PDB file of C-alpha atoms in Angstrom:
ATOM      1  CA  UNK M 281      21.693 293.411  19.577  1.00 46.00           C
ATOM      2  CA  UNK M 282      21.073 289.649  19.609  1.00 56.00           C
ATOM      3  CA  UNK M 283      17.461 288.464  20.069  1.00 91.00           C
ATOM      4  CA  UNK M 284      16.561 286.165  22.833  1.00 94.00           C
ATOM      5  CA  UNK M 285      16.721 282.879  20.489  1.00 95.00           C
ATOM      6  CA  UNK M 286      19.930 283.859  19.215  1.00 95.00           C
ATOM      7  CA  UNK M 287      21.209 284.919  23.204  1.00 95.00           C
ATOM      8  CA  UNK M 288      19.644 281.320  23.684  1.00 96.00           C
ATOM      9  CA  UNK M 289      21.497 279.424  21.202  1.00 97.00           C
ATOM     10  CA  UNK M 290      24.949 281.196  21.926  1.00 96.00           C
ATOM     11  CA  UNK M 291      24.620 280.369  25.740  1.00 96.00           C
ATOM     12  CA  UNK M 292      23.691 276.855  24.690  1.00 97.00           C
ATOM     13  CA  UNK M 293      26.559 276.827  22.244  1.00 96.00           C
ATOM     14  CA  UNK M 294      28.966 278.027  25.176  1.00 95.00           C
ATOM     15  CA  UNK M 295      28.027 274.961  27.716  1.00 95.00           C
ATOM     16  CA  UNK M 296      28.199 272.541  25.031  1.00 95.00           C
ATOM     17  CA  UNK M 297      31.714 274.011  24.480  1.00 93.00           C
ATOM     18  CA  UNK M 298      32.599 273.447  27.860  1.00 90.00           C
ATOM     19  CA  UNK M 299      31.399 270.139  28.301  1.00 90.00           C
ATOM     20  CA  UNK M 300      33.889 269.425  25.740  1.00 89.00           C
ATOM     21  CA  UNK M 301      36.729 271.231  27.153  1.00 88.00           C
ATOM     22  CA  UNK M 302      35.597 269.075  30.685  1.00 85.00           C
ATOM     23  CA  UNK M 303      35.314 265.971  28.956  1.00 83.00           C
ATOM     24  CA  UNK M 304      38.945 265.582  27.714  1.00 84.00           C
ATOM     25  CA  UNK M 305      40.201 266.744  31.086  1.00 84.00           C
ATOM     26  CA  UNK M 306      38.092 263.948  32.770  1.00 80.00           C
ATOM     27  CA  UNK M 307      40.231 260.815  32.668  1.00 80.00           C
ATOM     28  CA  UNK M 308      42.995 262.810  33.946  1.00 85.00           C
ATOM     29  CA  UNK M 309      41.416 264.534  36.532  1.00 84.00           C
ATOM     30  CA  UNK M 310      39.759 261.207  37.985  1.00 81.00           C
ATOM     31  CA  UNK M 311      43.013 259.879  38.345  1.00 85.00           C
ATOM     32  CA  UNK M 312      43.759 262.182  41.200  1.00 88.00           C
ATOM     33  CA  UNK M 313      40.644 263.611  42.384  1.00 87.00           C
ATOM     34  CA  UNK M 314      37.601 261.300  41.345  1.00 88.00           C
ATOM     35  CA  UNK M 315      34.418 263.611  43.612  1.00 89.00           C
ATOM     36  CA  UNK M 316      35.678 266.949  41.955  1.00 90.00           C
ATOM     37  CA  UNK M 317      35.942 265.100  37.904  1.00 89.00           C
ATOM     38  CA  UNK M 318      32.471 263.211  38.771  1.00 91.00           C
ATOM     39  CA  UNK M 319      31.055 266.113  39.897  1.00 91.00           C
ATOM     40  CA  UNK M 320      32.063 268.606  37.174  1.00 91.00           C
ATOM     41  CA  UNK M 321      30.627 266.186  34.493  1.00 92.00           C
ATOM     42  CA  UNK M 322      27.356 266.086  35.905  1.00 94.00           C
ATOM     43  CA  UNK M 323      27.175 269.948  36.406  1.00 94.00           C
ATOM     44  CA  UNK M 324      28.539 270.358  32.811  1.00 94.00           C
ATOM     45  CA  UNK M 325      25.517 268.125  32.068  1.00 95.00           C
ATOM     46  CA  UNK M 326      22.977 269.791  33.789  1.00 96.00           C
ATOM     47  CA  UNK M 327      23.642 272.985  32.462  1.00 95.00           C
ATOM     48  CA  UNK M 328      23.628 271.723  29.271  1.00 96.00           C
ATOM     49  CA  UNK M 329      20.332 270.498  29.550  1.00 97.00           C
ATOM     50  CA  UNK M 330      19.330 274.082  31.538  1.00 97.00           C
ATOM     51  CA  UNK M 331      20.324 276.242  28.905  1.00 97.00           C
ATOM     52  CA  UNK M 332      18.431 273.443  25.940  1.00 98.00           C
ATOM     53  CA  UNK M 333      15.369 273.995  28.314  1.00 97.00           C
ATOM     54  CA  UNK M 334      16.227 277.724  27.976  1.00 97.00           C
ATOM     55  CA  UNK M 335      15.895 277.640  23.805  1.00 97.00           C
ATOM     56  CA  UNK M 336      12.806 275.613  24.502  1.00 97.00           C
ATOM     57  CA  UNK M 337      11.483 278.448  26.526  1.00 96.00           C
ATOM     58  CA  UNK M 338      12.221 281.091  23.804  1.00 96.00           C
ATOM     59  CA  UNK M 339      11.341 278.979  20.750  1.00 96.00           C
ATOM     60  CA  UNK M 340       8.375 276.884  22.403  1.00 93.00           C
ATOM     61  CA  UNK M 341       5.367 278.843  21.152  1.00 90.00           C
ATOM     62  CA  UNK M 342       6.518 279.542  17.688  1.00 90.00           C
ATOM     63  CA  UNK M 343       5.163 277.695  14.674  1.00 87.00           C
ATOM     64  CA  UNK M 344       6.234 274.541  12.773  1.00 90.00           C
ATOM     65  CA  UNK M 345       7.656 272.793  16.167  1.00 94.00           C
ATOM     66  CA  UNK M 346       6.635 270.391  18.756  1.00 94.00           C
ATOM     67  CA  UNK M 347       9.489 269.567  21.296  1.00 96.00           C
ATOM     68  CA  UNK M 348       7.172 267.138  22.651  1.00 95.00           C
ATOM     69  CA  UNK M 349       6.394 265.323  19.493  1.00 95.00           C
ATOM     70  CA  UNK M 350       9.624 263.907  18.939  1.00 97.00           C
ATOM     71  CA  UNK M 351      11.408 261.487  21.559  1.00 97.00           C
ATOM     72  CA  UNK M 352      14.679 263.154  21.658  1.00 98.00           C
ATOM     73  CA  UNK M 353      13.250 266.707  22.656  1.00 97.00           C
ATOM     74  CA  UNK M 354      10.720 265.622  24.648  1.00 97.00           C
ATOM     75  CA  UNK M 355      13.105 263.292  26.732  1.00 97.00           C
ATOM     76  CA  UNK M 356      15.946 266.560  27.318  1.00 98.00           C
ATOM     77  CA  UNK M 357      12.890 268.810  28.449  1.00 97.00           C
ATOM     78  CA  UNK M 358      11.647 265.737  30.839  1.00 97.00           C
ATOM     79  CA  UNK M 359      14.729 265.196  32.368  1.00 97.00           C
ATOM     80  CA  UNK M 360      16.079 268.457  32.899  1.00 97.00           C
ATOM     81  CA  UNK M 361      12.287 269.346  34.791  1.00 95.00           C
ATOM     82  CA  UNK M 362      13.483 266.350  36.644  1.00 95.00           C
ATOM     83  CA  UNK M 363      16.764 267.384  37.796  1.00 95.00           C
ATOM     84  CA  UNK M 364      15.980 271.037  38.461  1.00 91.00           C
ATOM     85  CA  UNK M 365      13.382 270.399  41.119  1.00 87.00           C
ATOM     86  CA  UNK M 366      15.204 267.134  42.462  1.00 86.00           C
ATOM     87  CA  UNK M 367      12.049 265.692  45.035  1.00 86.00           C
ATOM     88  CA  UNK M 368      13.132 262.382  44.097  1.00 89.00           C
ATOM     89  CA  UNK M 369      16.532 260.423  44.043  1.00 91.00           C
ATOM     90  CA  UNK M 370      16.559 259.414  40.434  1.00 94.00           C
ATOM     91  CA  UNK M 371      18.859 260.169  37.322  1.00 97.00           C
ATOM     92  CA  UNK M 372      21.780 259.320  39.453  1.00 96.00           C
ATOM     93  CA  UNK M 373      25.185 259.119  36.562  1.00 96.00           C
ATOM     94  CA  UNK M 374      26.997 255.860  36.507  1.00 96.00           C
ATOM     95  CA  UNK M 375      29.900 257.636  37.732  1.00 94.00           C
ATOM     96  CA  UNK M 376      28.206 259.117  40.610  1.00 94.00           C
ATOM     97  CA  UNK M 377      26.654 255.686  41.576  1.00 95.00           C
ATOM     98  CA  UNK M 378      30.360 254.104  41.435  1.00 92.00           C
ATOM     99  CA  UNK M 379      31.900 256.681  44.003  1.00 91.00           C
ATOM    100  CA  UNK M 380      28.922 256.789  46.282  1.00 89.00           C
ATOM    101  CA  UNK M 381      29.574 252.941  47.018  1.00 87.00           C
ATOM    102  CA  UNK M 382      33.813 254.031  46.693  1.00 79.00           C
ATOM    103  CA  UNK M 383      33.901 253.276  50.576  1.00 70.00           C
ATOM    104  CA  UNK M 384      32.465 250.350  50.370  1.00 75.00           C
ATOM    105  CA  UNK M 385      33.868 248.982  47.513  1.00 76.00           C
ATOM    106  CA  UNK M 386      30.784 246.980  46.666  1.00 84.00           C
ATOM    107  CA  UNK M 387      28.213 247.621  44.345  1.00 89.00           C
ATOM    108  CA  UNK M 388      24.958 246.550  44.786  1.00 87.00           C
ATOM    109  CA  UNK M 389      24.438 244.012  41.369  1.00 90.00           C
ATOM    110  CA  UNK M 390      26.858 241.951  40.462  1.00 89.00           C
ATOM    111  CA  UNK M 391      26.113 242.954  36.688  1.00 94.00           C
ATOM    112  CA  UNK M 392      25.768 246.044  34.912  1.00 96.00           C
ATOM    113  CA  UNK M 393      24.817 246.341  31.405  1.00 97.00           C
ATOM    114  CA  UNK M 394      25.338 249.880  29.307  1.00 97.00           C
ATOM    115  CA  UNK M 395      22.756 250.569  26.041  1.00 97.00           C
ATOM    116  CA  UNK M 396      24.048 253.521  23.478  1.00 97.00           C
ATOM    117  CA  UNK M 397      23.059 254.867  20.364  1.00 96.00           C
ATOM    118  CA  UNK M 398      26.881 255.337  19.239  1.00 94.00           C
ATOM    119  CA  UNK M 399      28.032 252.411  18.579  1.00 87.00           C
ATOM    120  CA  UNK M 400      30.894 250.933  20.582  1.00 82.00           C
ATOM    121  CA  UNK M 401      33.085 251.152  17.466  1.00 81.00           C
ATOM    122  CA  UNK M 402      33.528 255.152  18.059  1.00 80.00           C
ATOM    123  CA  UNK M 403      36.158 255.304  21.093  1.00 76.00           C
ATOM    124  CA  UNK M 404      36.264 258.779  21.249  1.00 77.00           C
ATOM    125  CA  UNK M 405      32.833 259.931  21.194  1.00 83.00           C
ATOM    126  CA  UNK M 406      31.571 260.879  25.099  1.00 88.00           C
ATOM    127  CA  UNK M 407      29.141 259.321  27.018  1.00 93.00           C
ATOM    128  CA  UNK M 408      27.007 259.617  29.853  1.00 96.00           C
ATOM    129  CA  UNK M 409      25.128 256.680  31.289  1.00 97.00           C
ATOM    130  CA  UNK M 410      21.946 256.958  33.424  1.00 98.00           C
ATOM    131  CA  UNK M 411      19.367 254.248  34.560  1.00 98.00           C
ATOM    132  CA  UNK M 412      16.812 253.557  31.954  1.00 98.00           C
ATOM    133  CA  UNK M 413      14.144 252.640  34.523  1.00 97.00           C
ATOM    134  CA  UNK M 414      14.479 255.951  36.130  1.00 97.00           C
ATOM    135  CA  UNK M 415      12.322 257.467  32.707  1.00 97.00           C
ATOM    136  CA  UNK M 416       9.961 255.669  33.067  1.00 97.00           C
ATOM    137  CA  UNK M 417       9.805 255.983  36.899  1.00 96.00           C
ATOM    138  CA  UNK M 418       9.535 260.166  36.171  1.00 95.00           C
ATOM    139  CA  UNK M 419       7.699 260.071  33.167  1.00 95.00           C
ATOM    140  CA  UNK M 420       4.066 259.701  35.187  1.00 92.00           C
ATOM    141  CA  UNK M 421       4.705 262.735  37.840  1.00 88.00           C
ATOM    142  CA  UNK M 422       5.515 264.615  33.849  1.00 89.00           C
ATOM    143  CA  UNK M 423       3.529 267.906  34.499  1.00 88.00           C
ATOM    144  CA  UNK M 424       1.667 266.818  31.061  1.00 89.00           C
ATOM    145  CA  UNK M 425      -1.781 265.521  30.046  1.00 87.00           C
ATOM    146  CA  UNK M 426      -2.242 262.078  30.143  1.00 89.00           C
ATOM    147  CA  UNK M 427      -2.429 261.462  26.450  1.00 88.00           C
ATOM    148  CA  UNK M 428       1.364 263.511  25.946  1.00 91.00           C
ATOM    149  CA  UNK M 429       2.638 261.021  28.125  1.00 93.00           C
ATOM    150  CA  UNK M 430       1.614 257.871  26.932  1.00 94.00           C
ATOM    151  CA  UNK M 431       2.294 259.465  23.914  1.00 95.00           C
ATOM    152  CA  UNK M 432       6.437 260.157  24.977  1.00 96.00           C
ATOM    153  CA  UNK M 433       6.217 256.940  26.451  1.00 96.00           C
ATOM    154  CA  UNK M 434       5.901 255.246  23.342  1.00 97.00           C
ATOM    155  CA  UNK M 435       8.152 257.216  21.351  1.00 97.00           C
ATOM    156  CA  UNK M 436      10.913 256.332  24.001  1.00 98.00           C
ATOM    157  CA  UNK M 437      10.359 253.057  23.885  1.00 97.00           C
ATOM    158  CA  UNK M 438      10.336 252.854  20.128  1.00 97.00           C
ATOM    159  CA  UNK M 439      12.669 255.589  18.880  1.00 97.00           C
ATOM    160  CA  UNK M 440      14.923 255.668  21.397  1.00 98.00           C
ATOM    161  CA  UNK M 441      15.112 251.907  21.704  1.00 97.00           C
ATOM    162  CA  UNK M 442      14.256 251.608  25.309  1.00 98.00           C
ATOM    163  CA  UNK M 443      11.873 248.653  24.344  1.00 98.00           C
ATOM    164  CA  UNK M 444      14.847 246.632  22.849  1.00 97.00           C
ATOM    165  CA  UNK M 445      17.256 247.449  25.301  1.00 98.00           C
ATOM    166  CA  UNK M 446      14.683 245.917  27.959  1.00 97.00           C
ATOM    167  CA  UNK M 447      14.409 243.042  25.469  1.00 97.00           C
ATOM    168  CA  UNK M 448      18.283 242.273  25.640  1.00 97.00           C
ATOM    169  CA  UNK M 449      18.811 242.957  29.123  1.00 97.00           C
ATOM    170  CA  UNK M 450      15.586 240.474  30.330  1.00 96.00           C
ATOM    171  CA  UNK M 451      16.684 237.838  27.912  1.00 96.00           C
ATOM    172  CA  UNK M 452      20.851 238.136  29.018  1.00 95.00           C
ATOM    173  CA  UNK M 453      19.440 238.363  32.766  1.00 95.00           C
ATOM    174  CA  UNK M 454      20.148 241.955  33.805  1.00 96.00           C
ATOM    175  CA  UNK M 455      17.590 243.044  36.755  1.00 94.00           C
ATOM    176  CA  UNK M 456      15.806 246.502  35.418  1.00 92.00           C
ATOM    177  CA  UNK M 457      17.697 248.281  37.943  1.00 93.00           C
ATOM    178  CA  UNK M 458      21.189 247.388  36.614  1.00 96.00           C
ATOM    179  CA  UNK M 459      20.595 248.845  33.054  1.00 98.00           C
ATOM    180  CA  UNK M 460      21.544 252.143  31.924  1.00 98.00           C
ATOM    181  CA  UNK M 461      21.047 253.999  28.953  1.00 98.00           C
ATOM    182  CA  UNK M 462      23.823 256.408  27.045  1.00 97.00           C
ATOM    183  CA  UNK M 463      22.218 260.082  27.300  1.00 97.00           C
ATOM    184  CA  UNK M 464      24.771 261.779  25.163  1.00 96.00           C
ATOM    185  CA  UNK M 465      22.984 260.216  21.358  1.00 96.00           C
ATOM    186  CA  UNK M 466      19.739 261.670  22.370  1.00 97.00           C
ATOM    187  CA  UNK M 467      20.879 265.522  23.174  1.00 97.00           C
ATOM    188  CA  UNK M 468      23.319 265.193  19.589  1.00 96.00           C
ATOM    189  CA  UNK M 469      20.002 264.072  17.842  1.00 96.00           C
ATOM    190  CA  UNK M 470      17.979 266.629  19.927  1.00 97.00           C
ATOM    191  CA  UNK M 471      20.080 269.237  18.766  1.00 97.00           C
ATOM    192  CA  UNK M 472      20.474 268.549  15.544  1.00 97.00           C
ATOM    193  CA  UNK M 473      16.582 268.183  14.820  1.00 97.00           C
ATOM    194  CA  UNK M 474      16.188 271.809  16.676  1.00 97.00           C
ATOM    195  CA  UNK M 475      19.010 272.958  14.481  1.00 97.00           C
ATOM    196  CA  UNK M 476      17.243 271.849  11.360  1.00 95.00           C
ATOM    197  CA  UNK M 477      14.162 273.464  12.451  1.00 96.00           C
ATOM    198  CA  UNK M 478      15.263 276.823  12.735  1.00 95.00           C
ATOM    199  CA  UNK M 479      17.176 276.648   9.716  1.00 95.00           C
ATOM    200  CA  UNK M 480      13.648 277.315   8.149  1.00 94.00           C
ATOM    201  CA  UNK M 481      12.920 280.142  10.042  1.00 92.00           C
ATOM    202  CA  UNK M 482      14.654 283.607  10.061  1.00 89.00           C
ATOM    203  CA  UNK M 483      16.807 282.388  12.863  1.00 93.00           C
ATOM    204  CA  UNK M 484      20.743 283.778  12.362  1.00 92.00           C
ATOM    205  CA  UNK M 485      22.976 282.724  14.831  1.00 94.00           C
ATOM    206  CA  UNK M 486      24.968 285.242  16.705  1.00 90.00           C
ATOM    207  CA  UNK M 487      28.572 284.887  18.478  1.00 91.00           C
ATOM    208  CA  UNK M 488      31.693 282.409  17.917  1.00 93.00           C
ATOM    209  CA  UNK M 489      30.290 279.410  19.879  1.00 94.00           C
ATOM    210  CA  UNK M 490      26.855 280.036  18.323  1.00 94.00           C
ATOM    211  CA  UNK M 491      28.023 279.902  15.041  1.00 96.00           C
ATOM    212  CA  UNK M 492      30.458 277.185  15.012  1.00 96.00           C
ATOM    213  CA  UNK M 493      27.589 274.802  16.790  1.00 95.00           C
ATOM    214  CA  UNK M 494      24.947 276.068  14.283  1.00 96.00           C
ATOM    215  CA  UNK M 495      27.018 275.219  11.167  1.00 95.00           C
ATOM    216  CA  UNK M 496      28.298 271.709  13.033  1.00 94.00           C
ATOM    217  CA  UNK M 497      24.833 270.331  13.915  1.00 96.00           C
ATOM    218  CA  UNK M 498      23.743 271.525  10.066  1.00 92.00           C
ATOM    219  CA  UNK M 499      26.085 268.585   8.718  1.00 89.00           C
ATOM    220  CA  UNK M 500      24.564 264.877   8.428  1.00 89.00           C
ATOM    221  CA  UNK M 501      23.691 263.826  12.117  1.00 89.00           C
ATOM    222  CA  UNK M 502      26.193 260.713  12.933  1.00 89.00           C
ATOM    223  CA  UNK M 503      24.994 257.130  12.213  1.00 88.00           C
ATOM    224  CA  UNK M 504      22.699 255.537  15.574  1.00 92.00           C
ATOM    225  CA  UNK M 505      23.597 252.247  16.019  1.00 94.00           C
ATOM    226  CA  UNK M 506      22.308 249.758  19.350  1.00 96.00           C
ATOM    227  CA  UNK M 507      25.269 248.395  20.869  1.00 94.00           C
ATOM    228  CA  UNK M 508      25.820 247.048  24.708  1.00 95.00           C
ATOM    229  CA  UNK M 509      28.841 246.701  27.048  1.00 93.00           C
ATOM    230  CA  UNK M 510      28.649 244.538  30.222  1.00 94.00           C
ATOM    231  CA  UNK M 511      30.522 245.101  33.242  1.00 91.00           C
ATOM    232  CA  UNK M 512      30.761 242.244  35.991  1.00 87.00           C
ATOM    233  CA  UNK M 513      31.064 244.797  39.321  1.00 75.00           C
ATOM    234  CA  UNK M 514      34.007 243.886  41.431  1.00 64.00           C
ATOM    235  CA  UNK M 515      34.085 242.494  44.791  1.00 59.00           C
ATOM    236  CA  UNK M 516      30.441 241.472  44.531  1.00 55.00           C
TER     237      UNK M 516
END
């Protein structure tokens, strides 16, 4: 019988499996039915980040790991707290944002500008685009002590590269607002720092999914690189 951190890391496994499968039926599926594709990625999202909350749960009060010393962690806990109590109207997806304004056809900036991780040289790698700002609008109502905050605060800004994505988007004349940041480098990097933690403890992972996942986030995590795309909205 499985333990609960290897029941954990299977069902984890399984959603990031399906987000897969959903991603390369996206494009195709927007063509013809843009709510239902829009609204399956952010679901496949969200459980993602319920069932990473769910290892956190099971793995939180062992030794040798702090999910809210490291900026990648810390940031996947934050937000999914965030988006599973949803008393606010942030962490809205790019693609959401687009076909809420569909009717009108106008977009409220007339420039958008997107900040990843991957760098724009890897076509094929998924993404998922959320305001920046929005962080650090949740970060303060973070059930947390004071000092963990500032603390995450910082290590977004510095690890995660939300201070130099400001930087750019200030100095090329993108209003806060208009500035998103790529979500998908942060949960690979979450995952594969998790992954490399329980590697040193008696952890064995159970199942297909479980398995496959463990032995793929074991390999060298892919290269983080800043790069930004700009997108002029139309009709503004």
């Amino acid at each position: 019988m499985a333990t609960v951190i290897e029941h954990a890391w299977e069902s984890l496994s399984n959603t990031l499996r399906l987000f897969v499968e959903a991603h390369m039926d996206f494009a195709a599926l927007y063509n013809v039915d843009r709510p239902d594709a829009v609204t399956r990625q952010d679901r496949t999202i969200e459980g993602k980040l319920e069932k990473f909350h769910t290892l956190y749960d099971v793995t939180k009060d062992l030794q040798g790991f702090d999910y809210f010393k490291h900026a990648d962690t810390a940031l996947l806990i934050l937000l999914r707290n965030a988006i599973h109590h949803r008393d606010h109207d942030l962490f809205v997806s790019w693609d959401a944002f687009v076909l809420a304004h569909e009717e009108t056809q106008k977009l409220p900036s007339s420039k958008y500008l997107f900040a990843s991780l991957t760098p724009e040289t890897e076509r094929f790698v998924p993404r998922y685009y959320l305001p920046l700002d929005d962080f650090r609008k949740r970060l303060p109502d973070a059930k947390l002590k004071a000092a963990d905050r500032v603390t995450i605060g910082a290590l977004w800004e510095r690890d995660l590269r939300f201070a130099d994505i400001t930087t750019v988007a200030k100095r090329e004349g993108f209003d806060v607002a208009s500035v998103y940041v790529d979500l998908m480098p942060v949960f690979i990097s979450a995952m594969h720092r998790v992954r490399g933690w329980l590697a040193t403890t008696s952890f064995v992972p159970s199942g297909s999914d479980g398995r496959i996942y463990y032995h793929s986030f074991g390999a060298e995590p892919p290269a983080q690189q800043l790069s930004f795309r700009a997108l002029a909205a139309p009709n503004n």
